[in-house]
Amino acid sequence: MGFIGDSISSLKSINVRQVLEQAITLGMIVSSALIIWKVLMCVTGSESPVVVVLSESMEPAFQRGDILFLRMGEDPIRAGEIVVFNIDRREIPIVHRVIKVHERNDTKDIDVLTKGDNNDQDDRVLYAPGQKWLQRQHIMGRAIGFLPYVGYITIIMTENPIIKYILIGALGLLALTSKD
């Protein structure tokens, strides 16, 4: 009958109970992932406890595709620490090293200047127009650990969306055929 005919007859043979079971299983997987993410946010104090390094600006410390684990405590930020920050109106966070910190004695406010290890200049060119320093609200967390190259699959799927759809389709097909 051919591939299309076999696929149609296979879909007709799926009963409502199997579809419902698969939908509930998928919902439980998604819910579990969200719960784990929220727990990590609470434990680390960071709005994004895990990030992937997207550029070569921090080489040799971190390579493109490394996964960083972040923590944001109340400890003061010091020069030499590697932080992840987000600039207003930019969606992608940046991973760079703190090179200068100005603390105000009258308040607990700080001004932070960063630079990528592999960059020639500080990050003022990356900041919002007119912005010379980062404040605490820009900093998402400090790097406390990393897994080398594990996040490269994320970069591949972002740069080539067709691979993401092929992977999702293959996983869906695998789920359908595993029930037989």
Coordinates of C-alpha atoms in Angstrom, one line a residue:
M1 CA 0.0 0.0 0.0
G2 CA 3.0 2.4 0.5
F3 CA 4.3 4.6 3.2
I4 CA 1.4 7.1 3.2
G5 CA -1.3 4.4 3.2
D6 CA 0.5 2.5 6.0
S7 CA 0.8 5.8 8.0
I8 CA -3.0 6.5 7.6
S9 CA -4.0 3.0 8.6
S10 CA -1.6 3.3 11.6
L11 CA -3.2 6.6 12.7
K12 CA -6.7 5.0 12.3
S13 CA -5.8 2.2 14.6
I14 CA -4.8 4.5 17.5
N15 CA -7.7 4.6 19.9
V16 CA -8.7 7.5 22.1
R17 CA -7.3 6.0 25.2
Q18 CA -3.8 5.8 23.7
V19 CA -4.0 9.4 22.5
L20 CA -5.2 10.6 25.9
E21 CA -2.4 8.6 27.7
Q22 CA 0.2 10.2 25.4
A23 CA -1.2 13.7 26.0
I24 CA -1.2 13.2 29.8
T25 CA 2.4 11.8 29.7
L26 CA 3.5 14.8 27.6
G27 CA 1.8 17.2 30.0
M28 CA 3.5 15.5 33.0
I29 CA 6.9 15.8 31.3
V30 CA 6.4 19.5 30.5
S31 CA 5.1 20.2 34.0
S32 CA 8.0 18.4 35.6
A33 CA 10.5 20.4 33.6
L34 CA 8.8 23.7 34.6
I35 CA 8.7 22.7 38.3
I36 CA 12.4 21.8 38.2
W37 CA 13.2 25.1 36.6
K38 CA 11.2 27.1 39.2
V39 CA 12.9 25.1 42.1
L40 CA 16.3 25.9 40.6
M41 CA 15.4 29.6 40.3
C42 CA 14.4 29.6 44.0
V43 CA 17.5 27.7 45.2
T44 CA 20.0 29.7 43.1
G45 CA 18.4 33.1 43.5
S46 CA 18.9 33.6 39.7
E47 CA 16.1 34.2 37.2
S48 CA 18.0 32.0 34.8
P49 CA 20.0 29.3 36.7
V50 CA 21.4 27.7 33.5
V51 CA 22.7 29.5 30.4
V52 CA 24.6 28.4 27.3
V53 CA 27.7 30.4 26.1
L54 CA 26.9 31.6 22.6
S55 CA 30.1 33.4 21.5
E56 CA 33.9 33.1 21.7
S57 CA 34.2 36.3 23.8
M58 CA 35.1 34.4 27.0
E59 CA 37.7 32.1 25.5
P60 CA 39.9 30.5 26.9
A61 CA 37.8 30.4 30.1
F62 CA 34.6 29.2 28.4
Q63 CA 34.0 27.9 24.9
R64 CA 31.0 28.3 22.7
G65 CA 28.4 25.7 23.7
D66 CA 29.5 25.4 27.4
I67 CA 26.6 25.3 29.9
L68 CA 27.1 27.6 32.8
F69 CA 25.4 27.2 36.2
L70 CA 24.5 30.5 37.9
R71 CA 23.9 31.6 41.4
M72 CA 22.9 35.1 42.6
G73 CA 23.4 35.6 46.3
E74 CA 23.6 38.6 48.5
D75 CA 27.4 38.6 48.5
P76 CA 29.0 41.7 47.0
I77 CA 30.1 41.4 43.4
R78 CA 33.9 41.5 43.1
A79 CA 36.3 42.2 40.2
G80 CA 37.4 39.0 38.6
E81 CA 34.1 37.2 38.9
I82 CA 32.3 36.0 35.8
V83 CA 28.8 37.2 35.6
V84 CA 25.8 36.9 33.3
F85 CA 24.0 40.1 32.6
N86 CA 21.2 41.4 30.5
I87 CA 21.0 44.8 28.9
D88 CA 17.7 46.6 28.7
R89 CA 15.8 45.9 25.4
R90 CA 18.1 42.9 24.6
E91 CA 16.9 39.4 24.8
I92 CA 20.2 37.5 24.9
P93 CA 22.2 37.6 28.1
I94 CA 26.0 38.1 28.0
V95 CA 28.7 36.2 29.9
H96 CA 31.7 38.4 30.8
R97 CA 34.2 39.0 33.6
V98 CA 33.9 41.9 36.0
I99 CA 36.9 44.2 35.7
K100 CA 35.8 47.2 37.9
V101 CA 33.3 47.6 40.8
H102 CA 32.4 50.9 42.3
E103 CA 30.5 50.6 45.6
R104 CA 28.6 53.5 47.2
N105 CA 29.1 53.8 51.0
D106 CA 25.9 55.6 51.7
T107 CA 23.8 53.0 49.8
K108 CA 24.4 49.5 48.9
D109 CA 24.3 50.4 45.2
I110 CA 27.1 49.2 42.9
D111 CA 28.4 50.1 39.5
V112 CA 30.0 47.2 37.6
L113 CA 32.1 47.3 34.4
T114 CA 32.6 44.0 32.5
K115 CA 34.8 42.8 29.6
G116 CA 35.0 39.5 27.7
D117 CA 38.4 37.7 28.2
N118 CA 38.8 37.5 24.4
N119 CA 37.8 41.1 23.8
D120 CA 40.2 44.1 23.4
Q121 CA 37.9 46.7 25.0
D122 CA 35.5 46.8 27.9
D123 CA 31.8 46.3 27.4
R124 CA 30.6 49.9 27.3
V125 CA 30.0 49.5 23.6
L126 CA 27.5 46.7 24.3
Y127 CA 25.6 48.5 27.0
A128 CA 22.5 50.6 26.2
P129 CA 23.1 54.0 24.7
G130 CA 24.4 56.4 27.4
Q131 CA 24.9 53.6 29.9
K132 CA 28.5 53.4 31.3
W133 CA 28.0 50.9 34.1
L134 CA 25.9 47.9 35.0
Q135 CA 23.8 47.9 38.2
R136 CA 22.7 44.9 40.2
Q137 CA 19.4 44.7 38.4
H138 CA 21.2 43.9 35.2
I139 CA 23.1 41.0 36.6
M140 CA 21.3 37.7 36.4
G141 CA 23.9 35.6 38.3
R142 CA 27.5 34.6 38.8
A143 CA 29.0 31.5 37.2
I144 CA 29.6 28.8 39.8
G145 CA 30.2 25.8 37.4
F146 CA 30.1 24.6 33.9
L147 CA 29.7 21.6 31.6
P148 CA 31.9 21.9 28.5
Y149 CA 30.2 21.8 25.1
V150 CA 27.0 20.1 26.3
G151 CA 24.9 23.1 25.2
Y152 CA 26.1 23.0 21.7
I153 CA 23.0 21.2 20.6
T154 CA 21.0 24.3 21.6
I155 CA 23.1 26.5 19.4
I156 CA 22.7 24.1 16.5
M157 CA 18.9 24.0 16.9
T158 CA 18.8 27.8 17.1
E159 CA 21.0 28.5 14.1
N160 CA 19.3 25.7 12.0
P161 CA 15.6 25.5 13.0
I162 CA 15.0 22.7 10.5
I163 CA 17.1 20.4 12.7
K164 CA 14.8 21.3 15.6
Y165 CA 11.7 20.2 13.6
I166 CA 13.3 17.0 12.4
L167 CA 14.3 16.1 16.0
I168 CA 10.8 16.8 17.3
G169 CA 9.3 14.8 14.4
A170 CA 11.6 11.9 15.0
L171 CA 10.8 11.8 18.7
G172 CA 7.1 11.9 17.9
L173 CA 7.4 9.1 15.4
L174 CA 9.5 7.1 18.0
A175 CA 6.7 7.7 20.6
L176 CA 4.1 6.4 18.1
T177 CA 6.0 3.3 17.2
S178 CA 7.0 2.4 20.7
K179 CA 3.4 1.7 21.7
D180 CA 3.1 -1.1 19.1

